[in-house]
Amino acid sequence: MTLFDKMLAGEIPCDKVYEDDDILAFNDINPQAPVHVLVIPKHKVARFDGLPEQDAETVGRLFQGAARVARQLGIQENGYRVIVNNGRDAQQTVEYIHLHLLAGRPLKWPPG
Ligand code: AMP
């Protein structure tokens, strides 16, 4: 069980910003920007790599959910970045797929 499985199960707390039937969004514990929210699907996928095996609805709802969270946070006007770290070189540390939603300052490109 990963940290995010435990959050979904209510076994450990999270700083929730949004939840619906399909996704959970919460503030990152180590924010890299004024807004740093993680968005996870309730239907578990370990890695971005696993998305081809998922139904299109699960995939779509994760991304639609992230866009909804961004709107709710009011960051769509100035803009934001959505990132997925997949695997070791990308520094994925939690084996439960999550979208990083970053905003609140001008973001540098490319990411390090
Ligand atoms: P990644 O490196 O893409 O796997 O991202 C994992 C993210 O989870 C990191 O940005 C961590 O700061 C974040 N994280 C780790 N523990 C917690 C926690 N208890 N609550 C919220 N975010 C966490």
PDB file of C-alpha atoms and ligand atoms in Angstrom:
ATOM      1  CA  MET A   1       0.000   0.000   0.000  1.00  0.00           C
ATOM      2  CA  THR A   2       1.380   3.414  -0.923  1.00  0.00           C
ATOM      3  CA  LEU A   3       0.945   6.621   1.013  1.00  0.00           C
ATOM      4  CA  PHE A   4      -1.795   7.686  -1.388  1.00  0.00           C
ATOM      5  CA  ASP A   5      -3.698   4.381  -0.982  1.00  0.00           C
ATOM      6  CA  LYS A   6      -3.673   5.077   2.755  1.00  0.00           C
ATOM      7  CA  MET A   7      -4.950   8.626   2.247  1.00  0.00           C
ATOM      8  CA  LEU A   8      -7.802   7.340   0.102  1.00  0.00           C
ATOM      9  CA  ALA A   9      -8.626   4.739   2.737  1.00  0.00           C
ATOM     10  CA  GLY A  10      -8.684   7.495   5.376  1.00  0.00           C
ATOM     11  CA  GLU A  11      -5.848   5.810   7.273  1.00  0.00           C
ATOM     12  CA  ILE A  12      -3.621   8.871   7.147  1.00  0.00           C
ATOM     13  CA  PRO A  13      -4.775  12.475   6.832  1.00  0.00           C
ATOM     14  CA  CYS A  14      -4.357  14.725   3.832  1.00  0.00           C
ATOM     15  CA  ASP A  15      -4.970  18.427   3.286  1.00  0.00           C
ATOM     16  CA  LYS A  16      -7.874  17.892   0.911  1.00  0.00           C
ATOM     17  CA  VAL A  17      -8.820  20.575  -1.624  1.00  0.00           C
ATOM     18  CA  TYR A  18     -11.324  18.620  -3.726  1.00  0.00           C
ATOM     19  CA  GLU A  19     -12.959  15.208  -3.883  1.00  0.00           C
ATOM     20  CA  ASP A  20     -15.603  13.595  -6.045  1.00  0.00           C
ATOM     21  CA  ASP A  21     -16.516  10.040  -7.066  1.00  0.00           C
ATOM     22  CA  ASP A  22     -13.471   9.732  -9.310  1.00  0.00           C
ATOM     23  CA  ILE A  23     -10.599  11.774  -7.869  1.00  0.00           C
ATOM     24  CA  LEU A  24      -9.020  13.144  -4.712  1.00  0.00           C
ATOM     25  CA  ALA A  25      -6.928  16.344  -4.724  1.00  0.00           C
ATOM     26  CA  PHE A  26      -4.787  17.502  -1.802  1.00  0.00           C
ATOM     27  CA  ASN A  27      -1.983  19.946  -1.081  1.00  0.00           C
ATOM     28  CA  ASP A  28       1.552  18.634  -1.523  1.00  0.00           C
ATOM     29  CA  ILE A  29       3.369  18.433   1.811  1.00  0.00           C
ATOM     30  CA  ASN A  30       6.507  19.935   0.247  1.00  0.00           C
ATOM     31  CA  PRO A  31       5.148  22.615  -2.118  1.00  0.00           C
ATOM     32  CA  GLN A  32       7.334  23.716  -5.027  1.00  0.00           C
ATOM     33  CA  ALA A  33       5.123  26.711  -5.863  1.00  0.00           C
ATOM     34  CA  PRO A  34       2.505  28.809  -4.025  1.00  0.00           C
ATOM     35  CA  VAL A  35      -0.075  26.331  -5.361  1.00  0.00           C
ATOM     36  CA  HIS A  36       1.061  22.699  -5.442  1.00  0.00           C
ATOM     37  CA  VAL A  37      -1.796  20.237  -5.472  1.00  0.00           C
ATOM     38  CA  LEU A  38      -1.655  16.497  -6.190  1.00  0.00           C
ATOM     39  CA  VAL A  39      -4.578  14.910  -8.029  1.00  0.00           C
ATOM     40  CA  ILE A  40      -5.071  11.138  -7.881  1.00  0.00           C
ATOM     41  CA  PRO A  41      -7.698   8.819  -9.382  1.00  0.00           C
ATOM     42  CA  LYS A  42      -9.692   6.707  -6.950  1.00  0.00           C
ATOM     43  CA  HIS A  43      -9.266   3.835  -9.374  1.00  0.00           C
ATOM     44  CA  LYS A  44      -5.629   2.930  -8.787  1.00  0.00           C
ATOM     45  CA  VAL A  45      -3.026   3.213 -11.525  1.00  0.00           C
ATOM     46  CA  ALA A  46       0.606   2.892 -10.331  1.00  0.00           C
ATOM     47  CA  ARG A  47       2.298   4.754 -13.149  1.00  0.00           C
ATOM     48  CA  PHE A  48       1.616   6.844 -16.227  1.00  0.00           C
ATOM     49  CA  ASP A  49       2.939   3.762 -18.008  1.00  0.00           C
ATOM     50  CA  GLY A  50      -0.159   1.911 -16.871  1.00  0.00           C
ATOM     51  CA  LEU A  51      -2.627   4.250 -18.572  1.00  0.00           C
ATOM     52  CA  PRO A  52      -2.851   2.268 -21.839  1.00  0.00           C
ATOM     53  CA  GLU A  53      -4.408  -0.582 -19.862  1.00  0.00           C
ATOM     54  CA  GLN A  54      -7.012   1.671 -18.279  1.00  0.00           C
ATOM     55  CA  ASP A  55     -10.386   2.524 -19.742  1.00  0.00           C
ATOM     56  CA  ALA A  56     -10.615   5.914 -21.408  1.00  0.00           C
ATOM     57  CA  GLU A  57     -13.129   7.090 -18.838  1.00  0.00           C
ATOM     58  CA  THR A  58     -10.693   6.621 -15.922  1.00  0.00           C
ATOM     59  CA  VAL A  59      -7.973   8.478 -17.814  1.00  0.00           C
ATOM     60  CA  GLY A  60     -10.299  11.258 -18.943  1.00  0.00           C
ATOM     61  CA  ARG A  61     -11.794  11.791 -15.523  1.00  0.00           C
ATOM     62  CA  LEU A  62      -8.378  12.204 -13.942  1.00  0.00           C
ATOM     63  CA  PHE A  63      -7.451  14.982 -16.358  1.00  0.00           C
ATOM     64  CA  GLN A  64     -10.907  16.550 -16.331  1.00  0.00           C
ATOM     65  CA  GLY A  65     -10.782  16.462 -12.547  1.00  0.00           C
ATOM     66  CA  ALA A  66      -7.446  18.287 -12.473  1.00  0.00           C
ATOM     67  CA  ALA A  67      -8.828  21.004 -14.751  1.00  0.00           C
ATOM     68  CA  ARG A  68     -11.853  21.311 -12.475  1.00  0.00           C
ATOM     69  CA  VAL A  69      -9.611  21.685  -9.416  1.00  0.00           C
ATOM     70  CA  ALA A  70      -7.622  24.400 -11.222  1.00  0.00           C
ATOM     71  CA  ARG A  71     -10.834  26.295 -11.957  1.00  0.00           C
ATOM     72  CA  GLN A  72     -11.964  25.903  -8.370  1.00  0.00           C
ATOM     73  CA  LEU A  73      -8.644  27.315  -7.164  1.00  0.00           C
ATOM     74  CA  GLY A  74      -8.980  30.259  -9.565  1.00  0.00           C
ATOM     75  CA  ILE A  75      -5.610  29.653 -11.218  1.00  0.00           C
ATOM     76  CA  GLN A  76      -6.854  29.238 -14.781  1.00  0.00           C
ATOM     77  CA  GLU A  77      -6.521  32.963 -15.510  1.00  0.00           C
ATOM     78  CA  ASN A  78      -2.781  33.248 -14.802  1.00  0.00           C
ATOM     79  CA  GLY A  79      -2.063  29.679 -15.823  1.00  0.00           C
ATOM     80  CA  TYR A  80      -0.656  26.566 -14.281  1.00  0.00           C
ATOM     81  CA  ARG A  81       1.383  23.476 -15.064  1.00  0.00           C
ATOM     82  CA  VAL A  82       0.332  19.822 -14.894  1.00  0.00           C
ATOM     83  CA  ILE A  83       3.163  17.322 -14.437  1.00  0.00           C
ATOM     84  CA  VAL A  84       3.431  13.553 -14.160  1.00  0.00           C
ATOM     85  CA  ASN A  85       6.681  12.024 -12.933  1.00  0.00           C
ATOM     86  CA  ASN A  86       6.986   8.510 -14.326  1.00  0.00           C
ATOM     87  CA  GLY A  87       9.715   6.236 -13.015  1.00  0.00           C
ATOM     88  CA  ARG A  88      13.153   6.690 -11.527  1.00  0.00           C
ATOM     89  CA  ASP A  89      14.736   9.276 -13.804  1.00  0.00           C
ATOM     90  CA  ALA A  90      11.696  11.491 -13.422  1.00  0.00           C
ATOM     91  CA  GLN A  91      11.948  11.117  -9.626  1.00  0.00           C
ATOM     92  CA  GLN A  92       8.623   9.406  -9.131  1.00  0.00           C
ATOM     93  CA  THR A  93       8.643   8.579  -5.426  1.00  0.00           C
ATOM     94  CA  VAL A  94       5.071   7.356  -4.883  1.00  0.00           C
ATOM     95  CA  GLU A  95       3.936   4.398  -7.000  1.00  0.00           C
ATOM     96  CA  TYR A  96       0.387   5.673  -7.374  1.00  0.00           C
ATOM     97  CA  ILE A  97      -0.209   7.906 -10.361  1.00  0.00           C
ATOM     98  CA  HIS A  98      -0.629  11.567  -9.480  1.00  0.00           C
ATOM     99  CA  LEU A  99      -0.841  14.811 -11.393  1.00  0.00           C
ATOM    100  CA  HIS A 100       1.131  17.699  -9.918  1.00  0.00           C
ATOM    101  CA  LEU A 101      -0.769  20.963 -10.344  1.00  0.00           C
ATOM    102  CA  LEU A 102       1.644  23.897  -9.961  1.00  0.00           C
ATOM    103  CA  ALA A 103       0.762  27.579 -10.037  1.00  0.00           C
ATOM    104  CA  GLY A 104       0.994  30.934  -8.310  1.00  0.00           C
ATOM    105  CA  ARG A 105       4.283  32.132  -9.809  1.00  0.00           C
ATOM    106  CA  PRO A 106       5.932  32.262 -13.236  1.00  0.00           C
ATOM    107  CA  LEU A 107       7.205  28.717 -13.793  1.00  0.00           C
ATOM    108  CA  LYS A 108      10.575  28.135 -15.438  1.00  0.00           C
ATOM    109  CA  TRP A 109      10.976  26.041 -18.560  1.00  0.00           C
ATOM    110  CA  PRO A 110      12.273  23.417 -18.966  1.00  0.00           C
ATOM    111  CA  PRO A 111      11.730  21.784 -15.565  1.00  0.00           C
ATOM    112  CA  GLY A 112      15.019  20.503 -14.105  1.00  0.00           C
TER     113      GLY A 112
HETATM  114  P1  AMP B   1       6.532  12.227  -7.055  1.00  0.00           P
HETATM  115  O1  AMP B   1       7.947  12.559  -6.705  1.00  0.00           O
HETATM  116  O2  AMP B   1       6.099  12.701  -8.401  1.00  0.00           O
HETATM  117  O3  AMP B   1       6.230  10.747  -6.844  1.00  0.00           O
HETATM  118  O4  AMP B   1       5.623  13.055  -6.058  1.00  0.00           O
HETATM  119  C1  AMP B   1       5.276  12.630  -4.785  1.00  0.00           C
HETATM  120  C2  AMP B   1       4.846  13.865  -4.053  1.00  0.00           C
HETATM  121  O5  AMP B   1       4.180  13.486  -2.869  1.00  0.00           O
HETATM  122  C3  AMP B   1       6.006  14.787  -3.644  1.00  0.00           C
HETATM  123  O6  AMP B   1       5.841  16.067  -4.263  1.00  0.00           O
HETATM  124  C4  AMP B   1       5.885  14.854  -2.121  1.00  0.00           C
HETATM  125  O7  AMP B   1       6.179  16.119  -1.599  1.00  0.00           O
HETATM  126  C5  AMP B   1       4.427  14.478  -1.918  1.00  0.00           C
HETATM  127  N1  AMP B   1       4.112  13.937  -0.618  1.00  0.00           N
HETATM  128  C6  AMP B   1       4.812  13.029   0.105  1.00  0.00           C
HETATM  129  N2  AMP B   1       4.203  12.780   1.279  1.00  0.00           N
HETATM  130  C7  AMP B   1       3.067  13.531   1.293  1.00  0.00           C
HETATM  131  C8  AMP B   1       2.018  13.717   2.219  1.00  0.00           C
HETATM  132  N3  AMP B   1       1.960  13.055   3.394  1.00  0.00           N
HETATM  133  N4  AMP B   1       1.023  14.601   1.924  1.00  0.00           N
HETATM  134  C9  AMP B   1       1.062  15.277   0.762  1.00  0.00           C
HETATM  135  N5  AMP B   1       2.021  15.137  -0.174  1.00  0.00           N
HETATM  136  C10 AMP B   1       3.020  14.280   0.095  1.00  0.00           C
END
